[in-house]
Amino acid sequence: MLISHMSTEICKLMSLNQDKTNRRAFFVKLGLAGIGSVLVSKWMDKTSWAPNMGSTAKHLIIARDAYINRIKNSLDPEINVKARQGLPGKKFVLVVDLSRCRNARKCMEACAATHQLRPDQFHLNVLEMRDDEHTAPYYLPKHCQHCDNPPCVKVCPVEATYKRTDGIVLIDNERCIGCRYCIAACPYSARSFNWFDPKDAELYKDVPYNVERNVPQKKGTVTKCTFSADCLRNGELPYCVRACPNGVYYFGNLYEDSVTNGTTGETVKLSKLLEDNGAFQLLAELGTKPSVYYLPPRRNN
Amino acid sequence: METTFTGLQQQQKIDFDKMVTALTVVSRRKNKILEYWILFLVFCVGVGVYFYIKQLQTGLGITGMRDIVSWGLYISTFVLFIAISLIGSLTLAILKLLNQHWATPITRLGEIVAVGSLIGALLIIVVDMGRPERLWHIFVYGRLQSPIVWDIIVVNTYLIISLLLYYLPLIPDLHILHRRNLMGRGFKAKIIKFLTFGWQGTEEQNITLHKALHALMIIVIPVALSIHTVTAWLFANTLRPGWDSTNFGPYFVSGAFVAGAALMIILIYGARKVFLLHDYLRPLHFDRLGKLLVLLMLVYLYFNINEYLVPAYKMREHEKHLLDSLFTGEFAYLFWFSQFGGLILPTFLLIFKPLRKPLPLTIISFIVLVAAMIKRYLIVIPTLTHPFLPIQNYPEYYKHYSPTLPEVSITVGCMAVVLLVITILMKIFPVVPLYETAKEKGIPQSIINRTQP
Ligand code: SF4
Ligand code: SF4
């Protein structure tokens, strides 16, 4: 109303001393331009811009439905308030033993199923790396590095993405405004945006939102690896860590100096593991201080 | 009073009447070209709105952006709008503070450009948001360490100052329009009367207005510089190759002047032709603006050399991939066009006086402006297509970016909004300041205040 009134006023001002018919003719033309624009747009836009999701295998569907039922009913109403604080006495670290990775991608599958990801969205991406043309290629599972100096957290205008005392960086998709500045800022390309309605949006409709799992996903917001904060709260290892068949992942608490292998269940001293194997961090030179350590792909032990 | 006019005053009176007629004729008469131009812009806005609604329904996936290239045409156009807005307040405030009287007829146009492009910038940034309905989160949860929040603060400050710099000098003009009943009677006249805020043109009022304007023109300089510096920091505050540069603030600011000056020249040409302002927007203005453009382009060129040559000398691994794509790879055509066609060649051409005549200068400015758009695109996209880690397991097209039809239409719609705001502001009130021009011609207040032509 107000706008239309204002626009008539502006148009009146614009056509100061013209007679009424002239003005009316102009408005008719304006209307025609409006209608014309819709018609032309319709003609230009014959495509459906939503992607084709493909079909899901039967056993996966059964697993998915069981999962949705489970998370639908097990929620602490205070969880998203608690999720702003870290778990006391913890500082989580992930150690990835590159020499054991065979690109089985079981971790990626578990991750995508848990976090309601489309096939082109990754919280965890196994990359085939080659440092130089003369060196051998190797596989590198890349998570969010849960940086201690996180560029993504610094730039978020609304504190939708935040860092907890236990080292975990999370995203609150009920607060995220979808500016995607954090994606631009993350040097590890660890973040993903919901460009469309998320996968299986209908099925997840009644699931209460849990920041620590970042499920259900929401259109127009950002998502990324949560270090499976929901599992950690229950004293379990992250989904990917448990899913690996090859013993690639160790996960644990820096303060206790111990990490546990997700495949073998063996617990080792973190400092010794890192020292004995010449551990490194990804793009350490950027000063982001990652919480993820890598053990080199080939070593003599 | 009528009887006491001397010969000189009689002449001044005639001059002033002529001036009022010439400068207000567009506001009062129907103008075919302008009408079709407005219809065309409304049409573009309509197409943009159609696709924006579609975008709201489908999601930002309707654009060509994806997880790798997560900022695209919208953000580069945002940067362009911010850049253009700089010219209005800044250059013209500086020219005025330096007492460059030749610039008086174009000052108001500068403010109009600033206001229009800032509105466009605010619009397109909302268009780019995945969750526009959560805009209020910025005011409730806003955190001062985010460059986006800095940007929002300075852009709005600048918009307010620009509106004031547009409006305050307009008050005496409105007074003249009102006194002469040029706005008809009734409702319209009442609005105009209200907008004059009791301006009578007394000595005291003149001093107050002058002081206020002077203060604003000084304040606007740091504010305008900071809006584009902060916009540069949106990028420079990340670690990405191509953005991670301490040079970015001045680099953006100097580029902004070039883009803004080019648009100004085009608009002045348009105003001269369509609004029949040949007597006020003279070849002199084109000549001077042409020279100014040369200076601005040389400064910008200097920053470009800094920005590309220093990393190119080192060729650090990640920067090398980026620079290769710009110098010889997929962006090479655009890159060399923007550097040679849009910067070096125009600088060279505009050294020659005949090419600073209205038509050739306008054509050159148009090319400079197109190159400026391309330049913004080249600042945003290639950096995103060259992340630190390899792009794998994504569909092949994720490695490149090409804007989709809806995305282009929405962007064009936003540009049309900017031009629409500019056109309307140019049309409703005199685009060349009436009062200031009269004052500079030495026409006394008593003649300006006369009611009848
Ligand atoms: S890896 Fe990226 S998303 Fe994760 S904390 Fe670091 S900057 Fe943020
Ligand atoms: S996209 Fe969301 S999480 Fe990322 S910076 Fe913007 S508001 Fe924060």
PDB file of C-alpha atoms in Angstrom, chain A residues 141-287:
ATOM      1  CA  PRO A 141      40.826 -37.599   4.420  1.00  0.00           C
ATOM      2  CA  LYS A 142      40.080 -33.931   4.962  1.00  0.00           C
ATOM      3  CA  HIS A 143      37.735 -32.826   7.739  1.00  0.00           C
ATOM      4  CA  CYS A 144      37.137 -29.402   9.095  1.00  0.00           C
ATOM      5  CA  GLN A 145      40.374 -28.828  10.969  1.00  0.00           C
ATOM      6  CA  HIS A 146      38.628 -27.284  13.990  1.00  0.00           C
ATOM      7  CA  CYS A 147      41.251 -24.581  13.898  1.00  0.00           C
ATOM      8  CA  ASP A 148      42.309 -22.903  17.133  1.00  0.00           C
ATOM      9  CA  ASN A 149      42.700 -19.679  15.166  1.00  0.00           C
ATOM     10  CA  PRO A 150      39.667 -20.185  12.933  1.00  0.00           C
ATOM     11  CA  PRO A 151      39.297 -17.731  10.038  1.00  0.00           C
ATOM     12  CA  CYS A 152      35.675 -18.818   9.558  1.00  0.00           C
ATOM     13  CA  VAL A 153      34.633 -17.908  13.100  1.00  0.00           C
ATOM     14  CA  LYS A 154      36.291 -14.512  12.937  1.00  0.00           C
ATOM     15  CA  VAL A 155      34.359 -13.381   9.899  1.00  0.00           C
ATOM     16  CA  CYS A 156      30.865 -14.587  10.805  1.00  0.00           C
ATOM     17  CA  PRO A 157      28.718 -11.476  11.306  1.00  0.00           C
ATOM     18  CA  VAL A 158      26.169 -13.100  13.625  1.00  0.00           C
ATOM     19  CA  GLU A 159      28.200 -15.656  15.592  1.00  0.00           C
ATOM     20  CA  ALA A 160      26.310 -18.446  13.898  1.00  0.00           C
ATOM     21  CA  THR A 161      29.593 -20.276  13.654  1.00  0.00           C
ATOM     22  CA  TYR A 162      31.509 -20.403  16.904  1.00  0.00           C
ATOM     23  CA  LYS A 163      34.401 -22.051  18.697  1.00  0.00           C
ATOM     24  CA  ARG A 164      33.873 -23.982  21.923  1.00  0.00           C
ATOM     25  CA  THR A 165      36.258 -24.462  24.838  1.00  0.00           C
ATOM     26  CA  ASP A 166      36.739 -28.104  23.855  1.00  0.00           C
ATOM     27  CA  GLY A 167      38.091 -26.945  20.500  1.00  0.00           C
ATOM     28  CA  ILE A 168      35.061 -27.765  18.376  1.00  0.00           C
ATOM     29  CA  VAL A 169      33.823 -25.272  15.784  1.00  0.00           C
ATOM     30  CA  LEU A 170      30.078 -25.528  15.177  1.00  0.00           C
ATOM     31  CA  ILE A 171      27.417 -23.792  13.067  1.00  0.00           C
ATOM     32  CA  ASP A 172      24.003 -22.857  14.349  1.00  0.00           C
ATOM     33  CA  ASN A 173      21.854 -23.077  11.243  1.00  0.00           C
ATOM     34  CA  GLU A 174      18.966 -21.371  12.975  1.00  0.00           C
ATOM     35  CA  ARG A 175      21.065 -18.252  13.231  1.00  0.00           C
ATOM     36  CA  CYS A 176      23.132 -18.411  10.002  1.00  0.00           C
ATOM     37  CA  ILE A 177      22.077 -15.749   7.507  1.00  0.00           C
ATOM     38  CA  GLY A 178      23.685 -17.500   4.556  1.00  0.00           C
ATOM     39  CA  CYS A 179      26.238 -14.825   3.656  1.00  0.00           C
ATOM     40  CA  ARG A 180      28.844 -17.544   2.921  1.00  0.00           C
ATOM     41  CA  TYR A 181      31.676 -15.367   4.150  1.00  0.00           C
ATOM     42  CA  CYS A 182      32.905 -18.305   6.228  1.00  0.00           C
ATOM     43  CA  ILE A 183      33.164 -20.463   3.099  1.00  0.00           C
ATOM     44  CA  ALA A 184      35.277 -17.796   1.452  1.00  0.00           C
ATOM     45  CA  ALA A 185      37.436 -17.511   4.555  1.00  0.00           C
ATOM     46  CA  CYS A 186      38.097 -21.212   5.183  1.00  0.00           C
ATOM     47  CA  PRO A 187      41.427 -22.186   3.593  1.00  0.00           C
ATOM     48  CA  TYR A 188      40.577 -25.894   3.791  1.00  0.00           C
ATOM     49  CA  SER A 189      37.362 -25.711   1.715  1.00  0.00           C
ATOM     50  CA  ALA A 190      35.754 -27.520   4.623  1.00  0.00           C
ATOM     51  CA  ARG A 191      32.356 -25.870   4.433  1.00  0.00           C
ATOM     52  CA  SER A 192      29.310 -26.581   2.357  1.00  0.00           C
ATOM     53  CA  PHE A 193      26.221 -24.549   1.644  1.00  0.00           C
ATOM     54  CA  ASN A 194      22.655 -25.768   1.207  1.00  0.00           C
ATOM     55  CA  TRP A 195      22.057 -24.373  -2.249  1.00  0.00           C
ATOM     56  CA  PHE A 196      18.732 -26.213  -2.476  1.00  0.00           C
ATOM     57  CA  ASP A 197      16.373 -27.867  -0.073  1.00  0.00           C
ATOM     58  CA  PRO A 198      18.502 -30.421   1.755  1.00  0.00           C
ATOM     59  CA  LYS A 199      18.408 -34.087   0.899  1.00  0.00           C
ATOM     60  CA  ASP A 200      15.248 -35.851   2.106  1.00  0.00           C
ATOM     61  CA  ALA A 201      13.986 -32.586   3.577  1.00  0.00           C
ATOM     62  CA  GLU A 202      10.484 -34.049   3.868  1.00  0.00           C
ATOM     63  CA  LEU A 203      11.614 -37.013   5.987  1.00  0.00           C
ATOM     64  CA  TYR A 204      13.536 -34.853   8.411  1.00  0.00           C
ATOM     65  CA  LYS A 205      10.674 -32.404   8.804  1.00  0.00           C
ATOM     66  CA  ASP A 206       9.783 -33.441  12.362  1.00  0.00           C
ATOM     67  CA  VAL A 207      13.284 -33.989  13.634  1.00  0.00           C
ATOM     68  CA  PRO A 208      14.176 -31.393  16.256  1.00  0.00           C
ATOM     69  CA  TYR A 209      17.259 -29.391  15.350  1.00  0.00           C
ATOM     70  CA  ASN A 210      20.515 -30.362  17.044  1.00  0.00           C
ATOM     71  CA  VAL A 211      23.453 -27.991  16.565  1.00  0.00           C
ATOM     72  CA  GLU A 212      25.927 -30.693  17.542  1.00  0.00           C
ATOM     73  CA  ARG A 213      24.795 -32.851  14.638  1.00  0.00           C
ATOM     74  CA  ASN A 214      23.653 -29.952  12.462  1.00  0.00           C
ATOM     75  CA  VAL A 215      20.628 -31.972  11.422  1.00  0.00           C
ATOM     76  CA  PRO A 216      18.107 -31.270  10.007  1.00  0.00           C
ATOM     77  CA  GLN A 217      19.967 -29.255   7.422  1.00  0.00           C
ATOM     78  CA  LYS A 218      18.317 -26.039   6.273  1.00  0.00           C
ATOM     79  CA  LYS A 219      18.166 -24.467   2.856  1.00  0.00           C
ATOM     80  CA  GLY A 220      20.239 -21.299   2.630  1.00  0.00           C
ATOM     81  CA  THR A 221      22.591 -22.088   5.511  1.00  0.00           C
ATOM     82  CA  VAL A 222      26.105 -23.415   5.862  1.00  0.00           C
ATOM     83  CA  THR A 223      27.121 -26.816   7.183  1.00  0.00           C
ATOM     84  CA  LYS A 224      30.371 -28.589   7.958  1.00  0.00           C
ATOM     85  CA  CYS A 225      32.042 -31.294  10.039  1.00  0.00           C
ATOM     86  CA  THR A 226      31.059 -31.117  13.709  1.00  0.00           C
ATOM     87  CA  PHE A 227      33.662 -33.599  15.004  1.00  0.00           C
ATOM     88  CA  SER A 228      30.455 -35.525  15.769  1.00  0.00           C
ATOM     89  CA  ALA A 229      29.919 -33.435  18.869  1.00  0.00           C
ATOM     90  CA  ASP A 230      26.680 -35.338  19.502  1.00  0.00           C
ATOM     91  CA  CYS A 231      28.632 -38.601  19.858  1.00  0.00           C
ATOM     92  CA  LEU A 232      31.284 -37.004  22.025  1.00  0.00           C
ATOM     93  CA  ARG A 233      28.621 -35.801  24.451  1.00  0.00           C
ATOM     94  CA  ASN A 234      27.603 -39.447  24.859  1.00  0.00           C
ATOM     95  CA  GLY A 235      31.183 -40.604  25.275  1.00  0.00           C
ATOM     96  CA  GLU A 236      31.319 -42.236  21.826  1.00  0.00           C
ATOM     97  CA  LEU A 237      33.866 -41.792  19.072  1.00  0.00           C
ATOM     98  CA  PRO A 238      32.863 -39.805  15.959  1.00  0.00           C
ATOM     99  CA  TYR A 239      30.921 -41.560  13.190  1.00  0.00           C
ATOM    100  CA  CYS A 240      33.760 -41.473  10.674  1.00  0.00           C
ATOM    101  CA  VAL A 241      36.315 -42.699  13.205  1.00  0.00           C
ATOM    102  CA  ARG A 242      34.179 -45.732  14.002  1.00  0.00           C
ATOM    103  CA  ALA A 243      33.384 -46.418  10.349  1.00  0.00           C
ATOM    104  CA  CYS A 244      36.951 -46.785   9.075  1.00  0.00           C
ATOM    105  CA  PRO A 245      37.897 -50.416   8.402  1.00  0.00           C
ATOM    106  CA  ASN A 246      41.619 -49.668   8.094  1.00  0.00           C
ATOM    107  CA  GLY A 247      42.556 -48.104  11.430  1.00  0.00           C
ATOM    108  CA  VAL A 248      43.284 -44.703   9.944  1.00  0.00           C
ATOM    109  CA  TYR A 249      41.719 -42.596  12.686  1.00  0.00           C
ATOM    110  CA  TYR A 250      42.728 -41.933  16.258  1.00  0.00           C
ATOM    111  CA  PHE A 251      40.525 -39.611  18.278  1.00  0.00           C
ATOM    112  CA  GLY A 252      40.972 -38.325  21.796  1.00  0.00           C
ATOM    113  CA  ASN A 253      41.575 -35.630  24.364  1.00  0.00           C
ATOM    114  CA  LEU A 254      44.654 -33.434  24.212  1.00  0.00           C
ATOM    115  CA  TYR A 255      44.476 -32.686  27.948  1.00  0.00           C
ATOM    116  CA  GLU A 256      44.668 -36.394  28.783  1.00  0.00           C
ATOM    117  CA  ASP A 257      47.337 -36.905  26.101  1.00  0.00           C
ATOM    118  CA  SER A 258      45.570 -40.015  24.873  1.00  0.00           C
ATOM    119  CA  VAL A 259      43.879 -41.027  21.635  1.00  0.00           C
ATOM    120  CA  THR A 260      41.921 -44.127  20.712  1.00  0.00           C
ATOM    121  CA  ASN A 261      41.995 -45.900  17.381  1.00  0.00           C
ATOM    122  CA  GLY A 262      38.464 -46.181  16.002  1.00  0.00           C
ATOM    123  CA  THR A 263      39.029 -49.547  14.339  1.00  0.00           C
ATOM    124  CA  THR A 264      41.185 -51.443  16.831  1.00  0.00           C
ATOM    125  CA  GLY A 265      39.982 -49.699  19.975  1.00  0.00           C
ATOM    126  CA  GLU A 266      43.599 -49.417  21.106  1.00  0.00           C
ATOM    127  CA  THR A 267      44.428 -46.315  23.191  1.00  0.00           C
ATOM    128  CA  VAL A 268      47.866 -44.740  22.823  1.00  0.00           C
ATOM    129  CA  LYS A 269      49.755 -41.745  24.157  1.00  0.00           C
ATOM    130  CA  LEU A 270      49.088 -38.821  21.825  1.00  0.00           C
ATOM    131  CA  SER A 271      52.433 -37.056  22.227  1.00  0.00           C
ATOM    132  CA  LYS A 272      54.349 -40.256  21.548  1.00  0.00           C
ATOM    133  CA  LEU A 273      52.240 -41.099  18.506  1.00  0.00           C
ATOM    134  CA  LEU A 274      52.838 -37.672  17.018  1.00  0.00           C
ATOM    135  CA  GLU A 275      56.523 -37.601  17.859  1.00  0.00           C
ATOM    136  CA  ASP A 276      57.420 -41.126  16.743  1.00  0.00           C
ATOM    137  CA  ASN A 277      55.717 -40.716  13.404  1.00  0.00           C
ATOM    138  CA  GLY A 278      56.700 -37.182  12.437  1.00  0.00           C
ATOM    139  CA  ALA A 279      53.156 -35.844  12.469  1.00  0.00           C
ATOM    140  CA  PHE A 280      52.282 -32.705  10.522  1.00  0.00           C
ATOM    141  CA  GLN A 281      49.336 -30.363  10.092  1.00  0.00           C
ATOM    142  CA  LEU A 282      47.641 -29.340   6.897  1.00  0.00           C
ATOM    143  CA  LEU A 283      48.710 -25.896   5.633  1.00  0.00           C
ATOM    144  CA  ALA A 284      50.288 -25.244   9.017  1.00  0.00           C
ATOM    145  CA  GLU A 285      52.092 -22.248   7.524  1.00  0.00           C
ATOM    146  CA  LEU A 286      48.826 -20.312   7.476  1.00  0.00           C
ATOM    147  CA  GLY A 287      48.760 -20.200  11.246  1.00  0.00           C
TER     148      GLY A 287
END
